Short mmCIF file of C-alpha atoms in Angstrom, two decimals:
data_model
loop_
_atom_site.label_atom_id
_atom_site.label_comp_id
_atom_site.label_asym_id
_atom_site.label_seq_id
_atom_site.Cartn_x
_atom_site.Cartn_y
_atom_site.Cartn_z
CA MET C 1 0.02 0.01 -0.12
CA SER C 2 1.26 3.61 -0.60
CA ALA C 3 2.76 5.55 2.34
CA GLU C 4 0.00 8.11 2.39
CA SER C 5 -2.95 5.66 2.80
CA GLY C 6 -2.53 4.85 6.28
CA VAL C 7 -4.26 1.36 6.12
CA MET C 8 -3.12 -1.81 6.94
CA VAL C 9 -0.17 -3.08 5.59
CA GLU C 10 2.05 -5.78 5.98
CA THR C 11 5.42 -5.52 7.91
CA ASP C 12 8.01 -7.42 10.06
CA ALA C 13 7.53 -7.67 13.61
CA LEU C 14 10.03 -7.73 16.63
CA ALA C 15 9.30 -11.15 17.00
CA ASP C 16 10.29 -12.45 13.53
CA HIS C 17 6.39 -12.84 12.61
CA GLN C 18 4.71 -11.01 10.04
CA ALA C 19 1.57 -9.07 11.23
CA ALA C 20 -0.75 -6.16 9.85
CA VAL C 21 -0.37 -3.12 11.63
CA PRO C 22 -1.25 0.73 10.63
CA PHE C 23 2.01 2.56 9.78
CA ARG C 24 2.27 6.16 9.25
CA VAL C 25 5.39 8.49 9.11
CA SER C 26 5.73 12.29 9.06
CA GLU C 27 8.15 14.03 6.63
CA ARG C 28 10.02 15.09 9.47
CA TYR C 29 10.48 11.58 10.74
CA ARG C 30 11.70 10.67 7.24
CA SER C 31 13.99 13.43 7.41
CA TYR C 32 15.17 11.89 11.03
CA VAL C 33 15.59 8.45 9.49
CA VAL C 34 18.02 9.34 6.59
CA TRP C 35 19.95 11.58 8.87
CA LEU C 36 20.27 9.15 11.55
CA LEU C 37 21.52 6.49 9.13
CA PHE C 38 23.95 9.32 7.90
CA SER C 39 25.35 9.40 11.44
CA VAL C 40 25.71 5.85 11.47
CA TYR C 41 27.64 5.76 8.34
CA VAL C 42 29.77 8.40 9.11
CA LEU C 43 30.86 5.97 12.28
CA ASN C 44 31.00 3.50 9.50
CA PHE C 45 33.99 5.28 7.83
CA VAL C 46 35.68 6.83 10.83
CA ASP C 47 36.40 3.37 12.05
CA ARG C 48 37.38 2.09 8.76
CA GLN C 49 39.11 4.90 7.38
CA ILE C 50 41.06 5.83 10.61
CA LEU C 51 43.72 3.74 9.43
CA THR C 52 44.68 6.12 6.57
CA ILE C 53 45.63 9.23 8.30
CA LEU C 54 47.71 6.86 10.99
CA MET C 55 49.39 4.79 8.16
CA GLN C 56 52.83 6.72 8.01
CA PRO C 57 53.48 6.68 11.87
CA ILE C 58 52.36 2.88 12.04
CA LYS C 59 54.74 2.70 8.94
CA GLU C 60 57.56 4.07 11.04
CA GLU C 61 57.05 2.36 14.03
CA PHE C 62 56.74 -1.07 12.35
CA LYS C 63 58.73 -1.06 9.28
CA PHE C 64 55.88 -1.90 7.14
CA SER C 65 55.96 -1.97 3.53
CA ASP C 66 53.55 -0.04 1.54
CA SER C 67 52.29 -3.34 -0.02
CA GLN C 68 51.74 -4.50 3.84
CA LEU C 69 49.70 -0.95 4.37
CA GLY C 70 47.53 -1.71 1.37
CA LEU C 71 46.54 -5.42 2.58
CA LEU C 72 45.75 -3.90 5.95
CA GLY C 73 44.04 -0.65 4.41
CA GLY C 74 41.90 -2.68 1.85
CA LEU C 75 41.98 -6.62 1.23
CA ALA C 76 42.29 -7.32 5.01
CA PHE C 77 38.71 -5.24 5.57
CA ALA C 78 37.05 -5.94 2.52
CA LEU C 79 37.63 -9.79 2.39
CA LEU C 80 34.81 -10.66 4.80
CA TYR C 81 33.15 -7.16 4.87
CA SER C 82 32.33 -8.01 1.04
CA SER C 83 31.47 -11.91 1.34
CA LEU C 84 29.37 -11.66 4.69
CA GLY C 85 27.31 -8.87 3.34
CA ILE C 86 25.42 -11.15 1.00
CA PRO C 87 24.03 -13.63 3.87
CA ILE C 88 23.41 -11.00 6.26
CA ALA C 89 21.54 -8.61 3.64
CA ARG C 90 19.56 -12.11 3.00
CA ARG C 91 18.29 -11.75 6.67
CA ALA C 92 17.89 -8.18 6.33
CA ASP C 93 15.47 -8.93 3.49
CA ARG C 94 13.33 -11.23 5.98
CA LYS C 95 13.83 -9.92 9.24
CA ASN C 96 14.08 -6.77 11.35
CA ARG C 97 16.85 -4.39 9.88
CA VAL C 98 17.11 -2.14 12.61
CA SER C 99 18.24 -4.56 14.80
CA ILE C 100 20.55 -5.79 12.12
CA ILE C 101 22.14 -2.49 12.01
CA THR C 102 22.62 -2.02 15.57
CA ALA C 103 24.50 -5.21 16.23
CA SER C 104 26.82 -4.41 13.50
CA LEU C 105 27.58 -1.05 14.90
CA VAL C 106 28.31 -2.43 18.23
CA VAL C 107 30.64 -4.98 16.64
CA TRP C 108 32.93 -2.71 14.33
CA SER C 109 33.24 0.14 16.94
CA VAL C 110 34.47 -2.19 19.63
CA PHE C 111 37.13 -3.91 17.21
CA THR C 112 38.15 -0.41 15.96
CA ALA C 113 39.04 0.25 19.74
CA LEU C 114 40.98 -2.94 20.17
CA THR C 115 43.21 -2.10 17.20
CA GLY C 116 44.83 0.38 19.54
CA PHE C 117 46.10 -2.59 21.26
CA ALA C 118 47.82 -4.26 18.31
CA ARG C 119 51.43 -5.04 18.75
CA SER C 120 52.18 -6.73 15.19
CA PHE C 121 51.26 -7.39 11.70
CA THR C 122 49.02 -10.47 12.44
CA HIS C 123 47.34 -8.46 15.07
CA PHE C 124 46.32 -5.63 13.07
CA LEU C 125 45.25 -7.80 10.24
CA PHE C 126 42.95 -9.67 12.87
CA ALA C 127 41.51 -6.31 14.00
CA ARG C 128 40.59 -5.20 10.59
CA VAL C 129 39.12 -8.22 9.61
CA ALA C 130 36.89 -7.91 12.62
CA VAL C 131 35.79 -4.47 11.92
CA GLY C 132 34.81 -5.68 8.48
CA ILE C 133 32.52 -8.41 10.04
CA GLY C 134 30.90 -5.72 11.96
CA GLU C 135 30.34 -3.30 9.07
CA ALA C 136 29.23 -6.18 6.38
CA GLY C 137 25.65 -5.56 7.95
CA CYS C 138 25.35 -1.88 7.92
CA SER C 139 24.63 -0.47 4.30
CA PRO C 140 22.51 -3.00 2.81
CA SER C 141 19.81 -2.59 5.44
CA ALA C 142 20.15 0.99 5.56
CA TYR C 143 19.58 1.04 1.74
CA SER C 144 16.75 -1.09 2.01
CA LEU C 145 15.19 0.72 4.87
CA ILE C 146 15.67 4.27 2.93
CA SER C 147 14.06 2.77 -0.17
CA ASP C 148 10.88 1.84 1.86
CA TYR C 149 10.73 5.39 3.55
CA PHE C 150 11.06 7.23 0.38
CA PRO C 151 9.41 7.03 -3.16
CA PRO C 152 11.44 6.23 -6.40
CA GLN C 153 11.43 9.76 -7.28
CA ARG C 154 13.19 10.88 -4.33
CA ARG C 155 15.02 7.86 -3.52
CA SER C 156 18.57 8.91 -5.17
CA THR C 157 18.58 12.07 -3.30
CA ALA C 158 17.90 10.22 0.08
CA ILE C 159 20.30 7.67 -0.57
CA SER C 160 23.00 10.46 -1.44
CA ILE C 161 22.41 11.91 1.98
CA TYR C 162 23.32 8.63 3.71
CA SER C 163 26.07 8.35 1.39
CA MET C 164 27.29 11.37 2.54
CA GLY C 165 28.35 9.56 5.54
CA ILE C 166 31.20 7.95 3.98
CA TYR C 167 32.91 11.92 3.55
CA GLY C 168 31.57 12.89 6.92
CA GLY C 169 33.44 9.81 8.17
CA VAL C 170 36.83 10.43 6.24
CA PHE C 171 36.72 14.17 7.41
CA LEU C 172 36.36 13.36 11.42
CA GLY C 173 38.59 10.26 10.76
CA LEU C 174 40.95 12.43 9.38
CA LEU C 175 40.90 15.28 11.53
CA LEU C 176 40.37 13.22 14.61
CA GLY C 177 43.01 10.84 13.84
CA GLY C 178 45.57 13.28 12.77
CA GLU C 179 44.96 15.74 15.83
CA ILE C 180 45.08 12.86 18.52
CA ALA C 181 48.00 10.87 16.84
CA GLN C 182 50.12 14.09 16.92
CA ALA C 183 48.99 14.92 20.61
CA TYR C 184 48.66 11.85 21.97
CA GLY C 185 50.14 8.82 19.46
CA TRP C 186 48.20 6.86 17.11
CA ARG C 187 47.25 4.15 19.26
CA THR C 188 44.83 6.40 21.39
CA ALA C 189 42.99 7.85 18.39
CA PHE C 190 41.80 3.94 17.73
CA PHE C 191 40.37 4.09 21.32
CA VAL C 192 38.76 7.72 20.83
CA VAL C 193 37.17 7.09 17.43
CA GLY C 194 35.73 3.31 18.39
CA ILE C 195 33.74 4.26 21.90
CA PRO C 196 31.07 6.32 20.34
CA GLY C 197 29.55 3.62 18.37
CA VAL C 198 28.30 1.76 21.18
CA VAL C 199 26.29 4.99 22.62
CA LEU C 200 24.74 5.61 18.84
CA ALA C 201 23.56 1.72 18.78
CA GLY C 202 21.52 2.56 21.78
CA VAL C 203 20.19 5.63 19.59
CA THR C 204 19.24 3.50 16.79
CA LYS C 205 17.68 0.89 18.43
CA LEU C 206 15.68 2.91 20.72
CA THR C 207 14.35 5.40 17.96
CA LEU C 208 14.39 4.04 14.56
CA ARG C 209 11.20 2.28 13.37
CA GLU C 210 10.94 -0.88 11.10
CA PRO C 211 8.61 0.22 8.09
CA PRO C 212 6.72 -2.17 5.82
CA ARG C 213 8.44 -3.72 2.97
CA GLY C 214 7.51 -1.20 -0.20
CA PHE C 215 5.90 1.25 2.41
CA SER C 216 7.00 4.14 0.13
CA ASP C 217 6.60 2.38 -3.85
CA PRO C 218 3.81 3.20 -5.98
CA VAL C 219 0.60 0.92 -5.15
CA SER C 220 0.86 -0.65 -8.37
CA VAL C 221 3.95 -2.44 -6.93
CA PRO C 222 3.37 -5.88 -5.94
CA VAL C 223 4.49 -6.59 -2.31
CA ALA C 224 5.64 -9.78 -1.64
CA THR C 225 4.86 -11.97 1.53
CA GLU C 226 7.86 -14.36 0.77
CA THR C 227 11.40 -13.60 0.30
CA PRO C 228 12.62 -15.16 -3.24
CA PRO C 229 15.70 -17.49 -3.04
CA MET C 230 18.90 -15.66 -2.96
CA GLY C 231 20.55 -17.53 -5.64
CA ALA C 232 17.59 -16.48 -7.62
CA VAL C 233 17.66 -12.97 -6.74
CA ILE C 234 21.64 -12.76 -7.67
CA ALA C 235 21.20 -14.67 -11.01
CA ARG C 236 18.26 -12.15 -12.32
CA LEU C 237 20.36 -9.36 -11.55
CA TRP C 238 23.27 -10.58 -13.30
CA LYS C 239 20.97 -11.16 -16.18
CA LYS C 240 20.30 -7.39 -16.38
CA PRO C 241 22.82 -5.55 -18.56
CA ALA C 242 21.91 -2.27 -16.50
CA PHE C 243 22.79 -3.78 -13.35
CA LEU C 244 26.56 -5.77 -14.58
CA HIS C 245 27.52 -2.62 -16.01
CA THR C 246 26.77 -0.20 -13.27
CA SER C 247 28.43 -2.70 -11.10
CA ILE C 248 31.49 -3.00 -13.03
CA ALA C 249 31.42 0.88 -13.31
CA ALA C 250 31.08 1.62 -9.53
CA ALA C 251 33.56 -1.43 -8.76
CA LEU C 252 36.01 0.55 -11.06
CA HIS C 253 35.32 3.77 -9.47
CA SER C 254 35.85 2.21 -6.24
CA PHE C 255 39.34 0.80 -7.16
CA VAL C 256 40.22 4.54 -7.86
CA GLY C 257 38.81 5.92 -4.98
CA TYR C 258 40.07 3.53 -2.02
CA GLY C 259 43.42 3.17 -4.21
CA VAL C 260 44.14 6.75 -4.41
CA GLY C 261 42.45 8.14 -1.11
CA GLY C 262 44.27 5.68 1.09
CA PHE C 263 47.30 7.17 0.07
CA TYR C 264 46.51 10.91 0.14
CA PRO C 265 48.12 11.56 3.35
CA ALA C 266 50.97 9.46 3.02
CA PHE C 267 51.48 11.44 -0.77
CA LEU C 268 51.16 14.91 1.10
CA MET C 269 53.70 13.74 4.01
CA ARG C 270 56.32 12.32 1.26
CA SER C 271 55.91 14.72 -1.84
CA HIS C 272 55.22 17.97 0.17
CA GLY C 273 56.65 17.39 3.71
CA MET C 274 53.42 17.92 5.42
CA SER C 275 53.20 16.75 9.29
CA VAL C 276 50.60 14.15 10.22
CA ALA C 277 48.40 16.80 11.90
CA GLU C 278 48.48 19.30 9.01
CA VAL C 279 47.77 16.66 6.71
CA GLY C 280 44.40 15.61 8.58
CA ARG C 281 43.23 19.12 8.84
CA TRP C 282 43.85 20.19 5.17
CA LEU C 283 42.42 16.25 4.27
CA ALA C 284 39.45 16.93 6.48
CA LEU C 285 38.53 20.20 5.07
CA VAL C 286 38.75 18.90 1.34
CA THR C 287 36.87 16.06 2.25
CA VAL C 288 33.79 18.50 3.60
CA LEU C 289 34.11 20.69 0.65
CA GLY C 290 34.65 17.82 -1.88
CA GLY C 291 32.94 14.66 -1.04
CA LEU C 292 29.57 16.03 1.03
CA VAL C 293 28.79 18.47 -1.70
CA GLY C 294 29.59 15.89 -4.76
CA THR C 295 27.62 13.24 -3.22
CA TYR C 296 24.78 15.27 -2.56
CA PHE C 297 24.25 17.04 -5.64
CA GLY C 298 24.86 13.90 -7.63
CA GLY C 299 21.95 12.17 -6.29
CA TYR C 300 19.86 15.64 -6.50
CA LEU C 301 20.77 16.26 -10.27
CA ALA C 302 20.15 12.56 -10.89
CA ASP C 303 16.46 12.73 -9.68
CA ARG C 304 15.79 16.20 -10.78
CA LEU C 305 16.67 15.20 -14.82
CA SER C 306 15.42 12.11 -14.54
CA THR C 307 12.02 13.15 -13.23
CA ARG C 308 11.80 16.40 -15.21
CA ARG C 309 12.85 14.84 -18.29
CA GLU C 310 10.89 11.46 -17.83
CA ASP C 311 13.81 9.71 -18.53
CA ALA C 312 15.61 7.31 -15.83
CA ARG C 313 18.86 7.04 -17.97
CA TYR C 314 19.68 10.77 -16.23
CA GLN C 315 20.61 8.01 -13.22
CA LEU C 316 23.49 6.81 -15.07
CA TRP C 317 24.60 9.55 -17.21
CA VAL C 318 25.16 11.82 -14.41
CA PRO C 319 27.72 9.62 -12.79
CA ALA C 320 29.33 8.87 -16.17
CA LEU C 321 29.92 12.54 -17.33
CA SER C 322 31.24 13.48 -13.63
CA THR C 323 33.58 10.66 -13.40
CA LEU C 324 34.95 11.36 -16.63
CA VAL C 325 35.22 14.90 -15.88
CA SER C 326 37.33 13.77 -12.57
CA VAL C 327 40.05 12.52 -14.42
CA PRO C 328 41.89 15.32 -15.75
CA VAL C 329 41.24 17.27 -12.91
CA ALA C 330 42.62 14.57 -10.40
CA LEU C 331 46.00 14.29 -12.71
CA LEU C 332 46.96 17.56 -12.04
CA ILE C 333 47.40 17.00 -8.36
CA TYR C 334 50.28 15.05 -8.75
CA VAL C 335 52.27 17.37 -11.26
CA LEU C 336 51.73 20.85 -9.35
CA PRO C 337 54.47 21.48 -6.92
CA ASP C 338 52.96 24.04 -4.54
CA LYS C 339 51.14 22.03 -1.93
CA TYR C 340 48.44 24.62 -1.56
CA ALA C 341 47.50 24.32 -5.31
CA VAL C 342 47.30 20.77 -5.08
CA ILE C 343 44.78 20.96 -1.95
CA ALA C 344 42.84 23.51 -3.72
CA LEU C 345 42.50 21.16 -6.79
CA MET C 346 41.39 18.10 -4.56
CA VAL C 347 38.27 19.81 -3.89
CA PRO C 348 36.66 19.92 -7.70
CA ALA C 349 38.34 16.47 -7.94
CA GLY C 350 36.28 15.32 -4.73
CA ILE C 351 32.98 16.76 -6.20
CA PHE C 352 33.12 15.14 -9.59
CA GLY C 353 34.33 11.97 -7.80
CA ALA C 354 31.91 11.70 -5.10
CA MET C 355 28.78 12.20 -7.84
CA TYR C 356 28.16 8.68 -8.74
CA LEU C 357 27.10 7.47 -5.11
CA GLY C 358 23.52 8.10 -4.96
CA PRO C 359 22.64 7.53 -8.56
CA THR C 360 24.46 4.04 -8.53
CA PHE C 361 22.65 2.52 -5.64
CA ALA C 362 19.65 4.15 -6.21
CA VAL C 363 19.51 2.14 -9.50
CA THR C 364 20.41 -0.81 -7.78
CA GLN C 365 17.31 -0.58 -5.51
CA SER C 366 15.02 0.22 -8.36
CA LEU C 367 15.93 -3.03 -10.57
CA VAL C 368 14.60 -5.32 -7.63
CA SER C 369 11.45 -6.02 -5.72
CA VAL C 370 10.91 -4.95 -2.41
CA ARG C 371 12.08 -8.08 -0.56
CA GLU C 372 15.30 -8.11 -2.58
CA ARG C 373 16.60 -4.74 -1.96
CA ALA C 374 19.03 -5.75 0.68
CA VAL C 375 20.52 -8.62 -1.34
CA ALA C 376 20.72 -6.13 -4.57
CA GLY C 377 22.59 -3.51 -2.18
CA ALA C 378 24.88 -6.23 -0.70
CA LEU C 379 25.54 -7.85 -4.11
CA MET C 380 26.93 -4.01 -5.53
CA LEU C 381 28.72 -3.56 -2.23
CA PHE C 382 30.33 -7.04 -2.68
CA VAL C 383 31.82 -6.20 -6.19
CA THR C 384 32.55 -2.61 -5.52
CA ASN C 385 34.39 -3.51 -1.98
CA LEU C 386 36.28 -6.73 -3.35
CA ILE C 387 37.53 -4.82 -6.22
CA GLY C 388 37.77 -1.58 -5.04
CA LEU C 389 38.92 -1.63 -1.18
CA GLY C 390 40.23 -5.05 -1.43
CA LEU C 391 42.48 -4.07 -4.70
CA GLY C 392 42.59 -0.52 -4.79
CA PRO C 393 44.99 0.07 -2.16
CA LEU C 394 46.73 -3.21 -2.40
CA LEU C 395 48.01 -2.65 -5.78
CA THR C 396 48.58 1.05 -5.25
CA GLY C 397 50.67 -0.12 -2.85
CA MET C 398 52.44 -2.97 -4.87
CA LEU C 399 53.09 -0.52 -7.48
CA SER C 400 54.59 2.19 -5.38
CA ASP C 401 57.23 -0.12 -4.01
CA ALA C 402 57.96 -1.37 -7.88
CA LEU C 403 58.47 2.14 -8.91
CA LYS C 404 60.50 2.77 -5.74
CA ALA C 405 62.52 0.05 -6.56
CA ARG C 406 63.19 1.40 -10.25
CA TYR C 407 64.15 4.72 -9.26
CA VAL C 408 66.68 3.44 -6.45
CA GLY C 409 68.24 1.27 -9.15
CA MET C 410 68.61 4.23 -11.44
CA GLY C 411 70.76 5.98 -8.35
CA VAL C 412 67.92 8.11 -6.96
CA SER C 413 67.92 8.66 -3.17
CA ASP C 414 65.97 6.34 -1.35
CA LEU C 415 63.68 9.31 -0.15
CA LEU C 416 63.07 10.86 -3.05
CA ALA C 417 62.43 7.06 -4.73
CA THR C 418 59.90 6.63 -2.03
CA ALA C 419 57.96 10.10 -2.80
CA ASN C 420 58.16 9.40 -7.03
CA GLY C 421 57.13 5.92 -6.77
CA LEU C 422 53.91 6.71 -4.68
CA ARG C 423 53.14 9.59 -6.84
CA TRP C 424 53.31 7.85 -10.19
CA ALA C 425 51.33 5.23 -8.61
CA LEU C 426 48.43 7.50 -8.08
CA ALA C 427 48.48 8.75 -11.15
CA ALA C 428 48.36 5.61 -13.10
CA MET C 429 45.50 4.76 -10.86
CA THR C 430 43.59 7.65 -11.64
CA ILE C 431 43.24 6.85 -15.31
CA VAL C 432 41.02 3.62 -14.74
CA ASN C 433 38.05 6.08 -13.78
CA VAL C 434 37.90 6.55 -17.74
CA TRP C 435 37.03 2.86 -18.02
CA SER C 436 34.30 3.03 -15.42
CA ALA C 437 32.76 6.12 -17.05
CA VAL C 438 32.28 3.85 -20.21
CA HIS C 439 30.59 1.06 -18.37
CA TYR C 440 27.96 3.90 -16.95
CA LEU C 441 27.49 4.82 -20.33
CA TRP C 442 26.75 0.82 -21.33
CA ALA C 443 24.36 0.47 -18.38
CA ALA C 444 22.33 3.27 -19.47
CA ARG C 445 21.66 1.90 -22.85
CA THR C 446 19.36 -0.75 -21.43
CA LEU C 447 18.01 0.83 -18.18
CA ARG C 448 14.72 1.75 -19.19
CA ARG C 449 14.36 -1.95 -20.51
CA ASP C 450 15.68 -3.57 -17.48
CA LEU C 451 13.44 -1.53 -15.22
CA ALA C 452 10.28 -2.32 -17.21
CA ALA C 453 11.16 -6.03 -16.67
#
């Protein structure tokens, strides 16, 4: 039934059985829901990305290579985060999504704090894997909840607001991580950012309501009483070219984003002589100006154009164009000698680079039925995070080490070779976004047909 009708609709009860109950929400509560989930996602990325700003001091203490840092910052987290996301999402399509988000929040917050006790590479590896396990239940459940609270014509904007949590989390992680590490050491930074998640978990459980499935969809959309088999959902999605190419495009974009973003602090420290606290402050500002603006504007623009022109393909044309434009802007970052010019260019690069998020996941939610949304979101996250988060930082680190060895073999000093190796590794990674834009355009070619199906 429609959200405005106020009649009896089907929903999941807390006792895991289904019952017909009246459910109404105000626009104010809808706003509260999306901004609460934004706050949850902020802590998700604070705890996920805190390692980024702390890489250099950790490297200096433990003598880790860039490849090891790339493994910790990417693959170690991504393996279980990506693989567990799908079975947890399967449960989210059947059970209470609020409870799943709450439990996930507690787990990843606790293990983030425990990372501060790490004494070896193995300890770091275990802690990052555990954080990945905790965070696996967050976004698929959140995408499904948002899709039930917001109608299709507002969905990209709502998911963009939630996705802004990525950059809000990176902002706080960089700012707090840099300042705390400078004053009290990197271990204290892990302790401080892990604790607030437990408090927010309580707020989420007490105030976030579980909506009926399909609550904000048009009345013509059928609401299934049974969850389809997970294998059938995945098979149907992979047969839709729009989903296949969108997932490849998002995975390549994520590959660049995580691969480059994970080494931005190290790049500024090595190539421009900035301190950890200075890098934290500047990158935090860049994240707010670039990431938050780009994420929101991407969703808003996609919704506005697709609604006004009655063409859903704008949901994919917007990320295609913004991704393509981001490449030449980003490449200038690695060739300019002045650090303030570099930081200034990171803002437009961040805006164009973040515009893909809302439309990508909104399209994913629109390609499935209401009891398949969490699995669809998890499948998209599986692809993007396994390739992007799992391989992006790792391959960036490996390429950086290889280029450093080449420079050293040419007689360049170790310090300069380390800086230049990373600089050109980041430039090479950035070019991959051209490939990403091509797949967004391919996905748009069949989107209307796949939505109708």
